[in-house]
mmCIF file of C-alpha atoms and ligand atoms in Angstrom:
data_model
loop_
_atom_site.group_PDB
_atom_site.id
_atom_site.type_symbol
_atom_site.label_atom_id
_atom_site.label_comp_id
_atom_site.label_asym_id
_atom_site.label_seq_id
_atom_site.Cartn_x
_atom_site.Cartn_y
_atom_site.Cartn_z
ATOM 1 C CA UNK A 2 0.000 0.000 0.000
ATOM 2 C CA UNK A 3 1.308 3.566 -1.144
ATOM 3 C CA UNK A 4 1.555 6.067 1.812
ATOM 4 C CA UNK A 5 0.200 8.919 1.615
ATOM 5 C CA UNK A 6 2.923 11.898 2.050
ATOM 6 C CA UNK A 7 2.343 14.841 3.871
ATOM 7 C CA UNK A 8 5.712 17.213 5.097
ATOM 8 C CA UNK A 9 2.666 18.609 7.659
ATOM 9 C CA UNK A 10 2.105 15.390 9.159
ATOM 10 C CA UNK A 11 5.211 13.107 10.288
ATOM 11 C CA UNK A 12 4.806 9.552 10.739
ATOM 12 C CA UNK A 13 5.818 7.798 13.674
ATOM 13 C CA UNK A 14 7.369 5.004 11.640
ATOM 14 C CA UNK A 15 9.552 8.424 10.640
ATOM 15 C CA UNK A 16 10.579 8.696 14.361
ATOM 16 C CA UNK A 17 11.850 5.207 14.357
ATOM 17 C CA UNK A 18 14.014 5.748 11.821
ATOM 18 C CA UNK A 19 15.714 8.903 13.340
ATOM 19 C CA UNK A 20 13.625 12.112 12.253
ATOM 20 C CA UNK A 21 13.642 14.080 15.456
ATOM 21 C CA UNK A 22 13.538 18.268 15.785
ATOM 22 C CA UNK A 23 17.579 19.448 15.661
ATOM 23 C CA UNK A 24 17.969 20.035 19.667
ATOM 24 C CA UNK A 25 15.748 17.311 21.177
ATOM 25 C CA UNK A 26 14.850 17.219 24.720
ATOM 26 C CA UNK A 27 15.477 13.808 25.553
ATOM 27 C CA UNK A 28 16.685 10.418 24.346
ATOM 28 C CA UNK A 29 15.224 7.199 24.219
ATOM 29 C CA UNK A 30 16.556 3.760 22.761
ATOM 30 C CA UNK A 31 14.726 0.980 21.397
ATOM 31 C CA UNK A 32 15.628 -2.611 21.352
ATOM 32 C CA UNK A 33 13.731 -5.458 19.449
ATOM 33 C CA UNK A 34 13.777 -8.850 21.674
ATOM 34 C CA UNK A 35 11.653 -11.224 19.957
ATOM 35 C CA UNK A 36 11.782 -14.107 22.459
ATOM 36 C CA UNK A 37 9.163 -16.662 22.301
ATOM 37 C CA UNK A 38 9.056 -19.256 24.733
ATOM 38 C CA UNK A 39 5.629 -19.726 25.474
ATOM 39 C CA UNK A 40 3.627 -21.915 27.572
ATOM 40 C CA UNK A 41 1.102 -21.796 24.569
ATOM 41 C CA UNK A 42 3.149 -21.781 21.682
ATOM 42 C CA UNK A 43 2.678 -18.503 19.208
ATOM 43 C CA UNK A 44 5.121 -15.993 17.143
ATOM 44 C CA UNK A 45 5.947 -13.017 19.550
ATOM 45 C CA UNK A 46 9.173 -13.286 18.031
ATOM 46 C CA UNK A 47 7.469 -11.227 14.890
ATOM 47 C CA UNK A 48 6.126 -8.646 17.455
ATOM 48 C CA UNK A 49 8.659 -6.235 16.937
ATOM 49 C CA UNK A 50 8.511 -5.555 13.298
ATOM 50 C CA UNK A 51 4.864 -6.177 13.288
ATOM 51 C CA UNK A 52 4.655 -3.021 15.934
ATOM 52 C CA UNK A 53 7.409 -1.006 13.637
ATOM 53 C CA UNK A 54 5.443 -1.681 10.558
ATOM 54 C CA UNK A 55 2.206 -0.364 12.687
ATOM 55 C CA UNK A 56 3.876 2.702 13.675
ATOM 56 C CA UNK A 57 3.688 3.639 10.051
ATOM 57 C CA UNK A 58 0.051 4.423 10.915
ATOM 58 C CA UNK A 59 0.402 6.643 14.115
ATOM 59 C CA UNK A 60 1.319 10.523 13.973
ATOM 60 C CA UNK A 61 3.830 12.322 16.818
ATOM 61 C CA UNK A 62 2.001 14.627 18.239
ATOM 62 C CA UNK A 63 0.861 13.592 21.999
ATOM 63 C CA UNK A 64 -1.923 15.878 22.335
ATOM 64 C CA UNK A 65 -0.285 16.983 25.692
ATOM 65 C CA UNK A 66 1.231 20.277 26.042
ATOM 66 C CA UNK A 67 4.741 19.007 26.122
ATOM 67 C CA UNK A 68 4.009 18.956 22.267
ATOM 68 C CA UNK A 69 5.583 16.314 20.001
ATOM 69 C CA UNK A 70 7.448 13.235 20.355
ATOM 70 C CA UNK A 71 9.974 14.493 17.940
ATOM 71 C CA UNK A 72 11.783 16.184 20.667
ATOM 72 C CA UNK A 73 12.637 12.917 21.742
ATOM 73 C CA UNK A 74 15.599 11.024 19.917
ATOM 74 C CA UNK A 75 15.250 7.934 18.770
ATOM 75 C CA UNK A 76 17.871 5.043 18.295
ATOM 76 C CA UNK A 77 16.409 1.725 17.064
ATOM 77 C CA UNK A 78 19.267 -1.186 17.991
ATOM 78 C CA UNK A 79 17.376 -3.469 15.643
ATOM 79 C CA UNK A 80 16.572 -6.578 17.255
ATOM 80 C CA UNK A 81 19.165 -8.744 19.483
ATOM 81 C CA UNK A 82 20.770 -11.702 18.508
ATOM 82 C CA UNK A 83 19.964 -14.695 20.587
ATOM 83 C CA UNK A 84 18.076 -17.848 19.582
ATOM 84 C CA UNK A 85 14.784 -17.213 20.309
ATOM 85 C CA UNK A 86 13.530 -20.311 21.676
ATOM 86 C CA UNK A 87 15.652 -20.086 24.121
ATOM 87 C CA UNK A 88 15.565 -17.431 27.321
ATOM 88 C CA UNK A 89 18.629 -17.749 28.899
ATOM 89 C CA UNK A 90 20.954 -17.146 25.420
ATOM 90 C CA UNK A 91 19.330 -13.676 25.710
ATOM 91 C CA UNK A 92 21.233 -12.971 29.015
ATOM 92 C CA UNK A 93 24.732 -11.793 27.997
ATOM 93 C CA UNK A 94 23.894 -9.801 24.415
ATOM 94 C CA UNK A 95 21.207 -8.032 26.376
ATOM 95 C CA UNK A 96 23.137 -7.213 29.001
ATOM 96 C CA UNK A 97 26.250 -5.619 26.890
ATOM 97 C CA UNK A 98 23.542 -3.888 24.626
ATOM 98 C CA UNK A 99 20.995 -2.601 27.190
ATOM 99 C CA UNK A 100 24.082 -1.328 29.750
ATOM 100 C CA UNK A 101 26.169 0.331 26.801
ATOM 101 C CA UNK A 102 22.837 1.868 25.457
ATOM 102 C CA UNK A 103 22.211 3.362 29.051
ATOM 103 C CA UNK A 104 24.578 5.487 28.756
ATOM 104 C CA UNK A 105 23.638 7.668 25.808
ATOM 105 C CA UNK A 106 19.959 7.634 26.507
ATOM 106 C CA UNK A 107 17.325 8.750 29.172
ATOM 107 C CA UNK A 108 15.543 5.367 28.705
ATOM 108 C CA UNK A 109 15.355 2.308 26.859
ATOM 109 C CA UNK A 110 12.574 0.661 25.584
ATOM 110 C CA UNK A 111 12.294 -3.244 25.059
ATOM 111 C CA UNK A 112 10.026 -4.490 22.082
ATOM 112 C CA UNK A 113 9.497 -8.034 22.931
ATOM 113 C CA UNK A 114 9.018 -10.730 22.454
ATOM 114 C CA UNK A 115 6.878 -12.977 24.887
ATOM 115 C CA UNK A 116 7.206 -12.021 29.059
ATOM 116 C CA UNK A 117 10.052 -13.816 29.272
ATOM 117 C CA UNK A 118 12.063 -10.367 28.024
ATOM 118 C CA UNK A 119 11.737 -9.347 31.991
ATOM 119 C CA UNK A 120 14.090 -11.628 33.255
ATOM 120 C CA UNK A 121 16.842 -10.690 31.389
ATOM 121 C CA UNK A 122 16.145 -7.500 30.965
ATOM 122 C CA UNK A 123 16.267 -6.791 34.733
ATOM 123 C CA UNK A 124 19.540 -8.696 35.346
ATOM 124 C CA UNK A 125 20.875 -7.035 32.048
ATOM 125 C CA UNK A 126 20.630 -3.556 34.551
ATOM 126 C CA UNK A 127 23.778 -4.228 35.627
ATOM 127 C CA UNK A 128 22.225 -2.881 39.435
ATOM 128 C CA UNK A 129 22.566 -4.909 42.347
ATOM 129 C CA UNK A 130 18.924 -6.741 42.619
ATOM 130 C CA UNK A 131 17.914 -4.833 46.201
ATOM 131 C CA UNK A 132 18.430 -1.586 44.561
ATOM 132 C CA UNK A 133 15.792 -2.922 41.571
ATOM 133 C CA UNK A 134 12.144 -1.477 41.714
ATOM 134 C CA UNK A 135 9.876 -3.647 39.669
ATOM 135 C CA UNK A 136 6.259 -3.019 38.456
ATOM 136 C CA UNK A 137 4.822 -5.435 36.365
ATOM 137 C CA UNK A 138 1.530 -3.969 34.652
ATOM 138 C CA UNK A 139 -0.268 -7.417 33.964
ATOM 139 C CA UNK A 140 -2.649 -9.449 33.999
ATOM 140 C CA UNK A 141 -0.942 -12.559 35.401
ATOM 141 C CA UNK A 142 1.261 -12.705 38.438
ATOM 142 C CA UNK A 143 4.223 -14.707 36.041
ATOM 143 C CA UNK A 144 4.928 -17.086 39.130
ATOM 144 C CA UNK A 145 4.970 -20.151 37.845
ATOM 145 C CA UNK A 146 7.358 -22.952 39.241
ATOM 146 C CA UNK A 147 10.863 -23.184 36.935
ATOM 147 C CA UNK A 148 10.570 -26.919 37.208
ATOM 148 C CA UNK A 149 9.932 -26.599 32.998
ATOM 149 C CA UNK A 150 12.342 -24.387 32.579
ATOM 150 C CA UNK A 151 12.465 -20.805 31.475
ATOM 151 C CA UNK A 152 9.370 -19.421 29.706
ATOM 152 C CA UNK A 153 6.812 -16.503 29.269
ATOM 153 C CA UNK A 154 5.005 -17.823 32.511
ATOM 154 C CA UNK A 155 7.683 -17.488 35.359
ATOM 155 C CA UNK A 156 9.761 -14.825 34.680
ATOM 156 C CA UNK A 157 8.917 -12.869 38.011
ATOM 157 C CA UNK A 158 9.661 -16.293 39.728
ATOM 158 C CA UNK A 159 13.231 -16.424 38.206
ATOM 159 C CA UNK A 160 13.829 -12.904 38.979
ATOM 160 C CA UNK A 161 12.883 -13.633 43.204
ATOM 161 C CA UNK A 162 15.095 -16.780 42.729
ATOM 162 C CA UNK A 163 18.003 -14.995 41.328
ATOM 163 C CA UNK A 164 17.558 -12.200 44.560
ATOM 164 C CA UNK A 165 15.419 -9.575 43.423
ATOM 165 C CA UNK A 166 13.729 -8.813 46.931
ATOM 166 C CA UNK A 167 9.931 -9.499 46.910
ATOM 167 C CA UNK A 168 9.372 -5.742 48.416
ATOM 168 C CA UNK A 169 10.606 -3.930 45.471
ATOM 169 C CA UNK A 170 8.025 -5.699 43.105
ATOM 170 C CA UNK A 171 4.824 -4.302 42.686
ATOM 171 C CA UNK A 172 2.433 -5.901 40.339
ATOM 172 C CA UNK A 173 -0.821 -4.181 39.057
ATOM 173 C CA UNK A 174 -3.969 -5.200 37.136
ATOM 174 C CA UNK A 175 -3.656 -8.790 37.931
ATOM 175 C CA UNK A 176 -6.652 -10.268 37.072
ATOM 176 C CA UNK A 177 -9.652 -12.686 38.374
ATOM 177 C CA UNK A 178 -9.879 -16.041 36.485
ATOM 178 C CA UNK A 179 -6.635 -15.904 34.953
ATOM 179 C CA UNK A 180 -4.407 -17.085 38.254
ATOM 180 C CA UNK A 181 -4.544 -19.324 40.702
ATOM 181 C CA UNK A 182 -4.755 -19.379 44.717
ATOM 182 C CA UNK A 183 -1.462 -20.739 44.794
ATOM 183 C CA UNK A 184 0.237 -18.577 42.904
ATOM 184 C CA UNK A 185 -1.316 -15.627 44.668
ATOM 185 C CA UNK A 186 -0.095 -17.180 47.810
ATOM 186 C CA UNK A 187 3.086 -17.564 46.183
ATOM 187 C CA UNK A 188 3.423 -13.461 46.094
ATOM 188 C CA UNK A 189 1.981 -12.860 49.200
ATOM 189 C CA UNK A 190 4.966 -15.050 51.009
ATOM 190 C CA UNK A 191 7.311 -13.075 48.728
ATOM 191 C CA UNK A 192 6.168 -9.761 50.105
ATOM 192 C CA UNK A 193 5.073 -8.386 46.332
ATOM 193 C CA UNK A 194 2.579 -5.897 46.334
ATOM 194 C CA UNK A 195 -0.378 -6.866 44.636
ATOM 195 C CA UNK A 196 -3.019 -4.582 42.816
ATOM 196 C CA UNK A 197 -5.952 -6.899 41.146
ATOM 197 C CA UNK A 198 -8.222 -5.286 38.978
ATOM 198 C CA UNK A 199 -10.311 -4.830 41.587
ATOM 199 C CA UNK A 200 -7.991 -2.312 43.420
ATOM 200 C CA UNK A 201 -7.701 -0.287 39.773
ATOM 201 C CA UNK A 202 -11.167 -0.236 39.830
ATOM 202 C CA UNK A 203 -11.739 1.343 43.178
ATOM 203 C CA UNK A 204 -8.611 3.552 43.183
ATOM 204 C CA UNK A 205 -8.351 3.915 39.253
ATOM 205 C CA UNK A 206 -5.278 2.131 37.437
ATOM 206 C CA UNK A 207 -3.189 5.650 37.136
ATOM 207 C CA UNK A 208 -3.006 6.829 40.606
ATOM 208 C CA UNK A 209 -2.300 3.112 41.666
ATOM 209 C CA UNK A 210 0.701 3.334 39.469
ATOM 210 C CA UNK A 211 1.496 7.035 40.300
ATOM 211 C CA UNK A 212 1.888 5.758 43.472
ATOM 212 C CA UNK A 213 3.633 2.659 42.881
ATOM 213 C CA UNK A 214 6.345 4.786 41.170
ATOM 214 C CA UNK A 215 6.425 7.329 44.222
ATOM 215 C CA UNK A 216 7.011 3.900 46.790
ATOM 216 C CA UNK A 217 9.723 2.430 44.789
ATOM 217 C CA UNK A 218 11.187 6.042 43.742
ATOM 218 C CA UNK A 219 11.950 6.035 47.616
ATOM 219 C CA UNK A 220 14.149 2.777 48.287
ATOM 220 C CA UNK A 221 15.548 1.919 44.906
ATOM 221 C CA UNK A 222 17.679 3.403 42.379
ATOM 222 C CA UNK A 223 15.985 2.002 38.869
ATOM 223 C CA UNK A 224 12.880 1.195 38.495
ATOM 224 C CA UNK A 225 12.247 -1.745 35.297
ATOM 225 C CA UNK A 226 8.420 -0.921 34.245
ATOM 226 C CA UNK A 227 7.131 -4.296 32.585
ATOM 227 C CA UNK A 228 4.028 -3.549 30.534
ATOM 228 C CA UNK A 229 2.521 -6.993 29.769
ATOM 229 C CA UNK A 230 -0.105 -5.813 26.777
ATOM 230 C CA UNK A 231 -2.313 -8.707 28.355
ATOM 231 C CA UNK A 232 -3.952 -6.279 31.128
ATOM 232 C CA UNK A 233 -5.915 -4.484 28.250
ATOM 233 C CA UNK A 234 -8.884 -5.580 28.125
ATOM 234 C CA UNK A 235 -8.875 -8.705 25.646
ATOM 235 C CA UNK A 236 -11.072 -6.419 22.882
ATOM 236 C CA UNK A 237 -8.427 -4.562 22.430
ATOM 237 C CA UNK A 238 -5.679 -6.292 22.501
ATOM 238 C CA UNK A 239 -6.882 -9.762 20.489
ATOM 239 C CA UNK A 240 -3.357 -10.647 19.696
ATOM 240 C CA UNK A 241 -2.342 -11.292 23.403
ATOM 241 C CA UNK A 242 -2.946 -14.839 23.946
ATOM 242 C CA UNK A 243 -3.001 -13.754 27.708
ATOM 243 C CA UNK A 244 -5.946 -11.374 27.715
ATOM 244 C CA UNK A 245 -9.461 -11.481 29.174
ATOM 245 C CA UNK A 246 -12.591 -9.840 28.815
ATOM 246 C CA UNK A 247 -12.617 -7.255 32.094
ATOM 247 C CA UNK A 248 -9.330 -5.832 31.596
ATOM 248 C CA UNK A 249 -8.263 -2.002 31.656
ATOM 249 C CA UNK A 250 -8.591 0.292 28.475
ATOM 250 C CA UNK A 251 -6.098 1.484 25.737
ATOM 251 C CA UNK A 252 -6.600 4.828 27.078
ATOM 252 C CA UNK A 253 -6.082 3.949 30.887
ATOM 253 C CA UNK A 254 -2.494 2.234 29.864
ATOM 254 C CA UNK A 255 -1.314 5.081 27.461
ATOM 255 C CA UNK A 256 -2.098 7.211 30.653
ATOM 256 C CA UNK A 257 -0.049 4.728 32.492
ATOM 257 C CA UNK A 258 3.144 4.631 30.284
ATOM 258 C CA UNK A 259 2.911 8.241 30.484
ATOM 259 C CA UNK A 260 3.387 8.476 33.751
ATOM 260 C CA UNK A 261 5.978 6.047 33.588
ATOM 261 C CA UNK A 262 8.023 8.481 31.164
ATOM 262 C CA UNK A 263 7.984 11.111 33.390
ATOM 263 C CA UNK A 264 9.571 9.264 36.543
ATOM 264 C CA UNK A 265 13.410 9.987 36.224
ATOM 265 C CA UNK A 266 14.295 6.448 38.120
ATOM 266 C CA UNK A 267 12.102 4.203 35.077
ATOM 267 C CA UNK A 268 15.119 3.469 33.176
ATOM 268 C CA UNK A 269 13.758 0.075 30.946
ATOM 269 C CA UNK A 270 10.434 0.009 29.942
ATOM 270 C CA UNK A 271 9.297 -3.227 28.161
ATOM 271 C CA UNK A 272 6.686 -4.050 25.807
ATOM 272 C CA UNK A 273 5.326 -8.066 25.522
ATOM 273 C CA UNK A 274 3.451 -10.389 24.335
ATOM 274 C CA UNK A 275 1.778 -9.433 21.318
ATOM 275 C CA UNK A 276 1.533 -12.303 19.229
ATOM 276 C CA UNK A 277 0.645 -11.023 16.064
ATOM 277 C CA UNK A 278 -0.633 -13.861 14.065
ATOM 278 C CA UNK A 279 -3.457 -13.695 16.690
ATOM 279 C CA UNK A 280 -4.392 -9.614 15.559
ATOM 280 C CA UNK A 281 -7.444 -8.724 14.653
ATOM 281 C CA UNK A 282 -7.176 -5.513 11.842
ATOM 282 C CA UNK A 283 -3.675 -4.513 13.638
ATOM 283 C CA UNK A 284 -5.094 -3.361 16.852
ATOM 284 C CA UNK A 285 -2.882 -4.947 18.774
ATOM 285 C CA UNK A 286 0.284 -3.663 17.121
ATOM 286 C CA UNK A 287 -0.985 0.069 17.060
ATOM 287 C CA UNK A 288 -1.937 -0.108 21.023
ATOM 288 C CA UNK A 289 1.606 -1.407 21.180
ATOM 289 C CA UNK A 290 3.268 1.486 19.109
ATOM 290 C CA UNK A 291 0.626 3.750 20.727
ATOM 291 C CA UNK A 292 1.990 2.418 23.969
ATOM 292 C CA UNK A 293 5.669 3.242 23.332
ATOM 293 C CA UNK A 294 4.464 7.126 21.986
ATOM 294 C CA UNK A 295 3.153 7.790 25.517
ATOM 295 C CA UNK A 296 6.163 6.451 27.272
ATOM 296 C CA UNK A 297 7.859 9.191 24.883
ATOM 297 C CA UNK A 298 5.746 11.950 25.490
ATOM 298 C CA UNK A 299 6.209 11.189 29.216
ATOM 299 C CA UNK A 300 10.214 11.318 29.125
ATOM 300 C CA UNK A 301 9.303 15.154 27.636
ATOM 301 C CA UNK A 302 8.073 15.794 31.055
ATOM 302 C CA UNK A 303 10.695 13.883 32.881
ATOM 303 C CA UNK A 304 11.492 15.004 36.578
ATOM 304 C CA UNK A 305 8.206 17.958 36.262
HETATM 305 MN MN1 MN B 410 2.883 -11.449 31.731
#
């Protein structure tokens, strides 16, 4: 399909590939993981070009007063090298990317790839674990036992096993009928802080995660934001195999990543499992790209 060109109207696919205003504000970097290890078997591994391609669709302009997303540079690694079926090969090239890329950017965004991105991306900090603040925006609590190995159910597991400290994990939008009792328990020994869908409901999802931030802002020096596409609501987000009906809303997330942006200690923000042989009309991928705009416009209000 021919795209229509107008100089008025920049594309964020254009954004992706470098177009930014000459003195940009801030700096972002974007890394495609495409793991896919999956208790249900799909294709996140074609996630991240699906969401580039889909970004082809989606303007700059954030609609907030901080203006345009083109005052944010981006640098797109491309995606890592690692054999994709398997987690753990992800561990060293991830590391040496994500810590050299921290250095030249405000933040770095992580295009998965199935959940299992969140392991290695939060040992690829290079922080010690009890200065790690974690908040996983999901549907699912990620607990499962590593009996089976490493995979898109567990990697919050892994991550207590390998000595991130239940306190600094805060999970939010976990939902009911899609965990189990013993998992739940599982957290609860941990010391994670838990907010179901109920919570979001009575407190609303953004202050829950406004105040998330603030809590972990106060005892750790990074904070890793995992944004598990599953906790939309599964209309809108068809190509997560994870999502159910009663979920939260594009908007509410956008809102979300947002406020993520604009904490200075979120330094890795990642984006999973969007499986998109599963989409329905691409709206999975353009939540997704939509998803990784608001992060953006957030960083343009970084530390205000
Ligand atoms: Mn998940």
């Amino acid at each position: 399909m021919a795209l229509h060109v107008d100089p008025h109207w920049p594309r964020a696919s254009e954004w992706l590939t470098g177009r930014h205003v000459d003195d940009p504000q801030r700096s972002l970097g974007l890394i495609g993981v495409p793991m896919n290890k999956s208790i249900t078997p799909g294709h996140c591994d074609q996630a991240p070009a699906a969401v580039r391609a889909a970004m082809q669709r989606l303007g700059t302009w954030t609609g907030h007063p901080s203006g345009d997303v083109l005052d944010v540079a981006l640098k797109d690694y491309g995606d890592l090298k690692f054999a994709y079926d398997d987690p753990e090969s992800a561990d060293a090239p991830l590391a040496e990317l994500l810590q050299s890329a921290m250095l030249n950017h405000d933040a770095i965004a992580l295009l998965g790839g199935d959940n299992g991105v969140t392991r290695p991306g939060v040992l690829g900090l290079g922080v010690p674990l009890e200065d790690v603040g974690l908040i996983t925006l999901d549907a699912h609590f990620d607990l499962r036992t590593l009996e089976n190995g490493l995979h898109n159910g567990n990697p919050i597991r892994a991550l207590l096993e390998s000595g991130l400290p239940g306190q600094n994990i805060i999970q939010i939008g976990i939902a009911p009928f899609a965990n189990s009792s013993d998992y739940a328990e599982v957290a609860k020994t941990a010391g994670i802080r838990v907010h179901t869908l109920h919570t979001v409901e009575d407190m609303g999802f953004v202050p829950v995660l406004t105040a998330a931030l603030f809590e972990l802002s106060l005892r750790c020096s990074v904070i890793y934001v995992d944004c598990d596409v599953d906790v939309l609501d599964r209309a809108f987000a068809p190509a997560c195999p994870g999502a159910r009906p009663g979920g939260i809303t594009p908007r509410e997330l956008q809102q979300g990543l947002y406020a993520c942006g604009r904490s200075t200690f979120v330094k890795v923000v990642d984006f999973v499992e969007v499986d998109p042989t599963k989409d329905i009309n691409d709206a999975t991928a353009l939540v997704t790209g939509q998803l990784l705009l608001s992060f953006a416009a957030g960083l343009l209000r970084r530390g205000t």
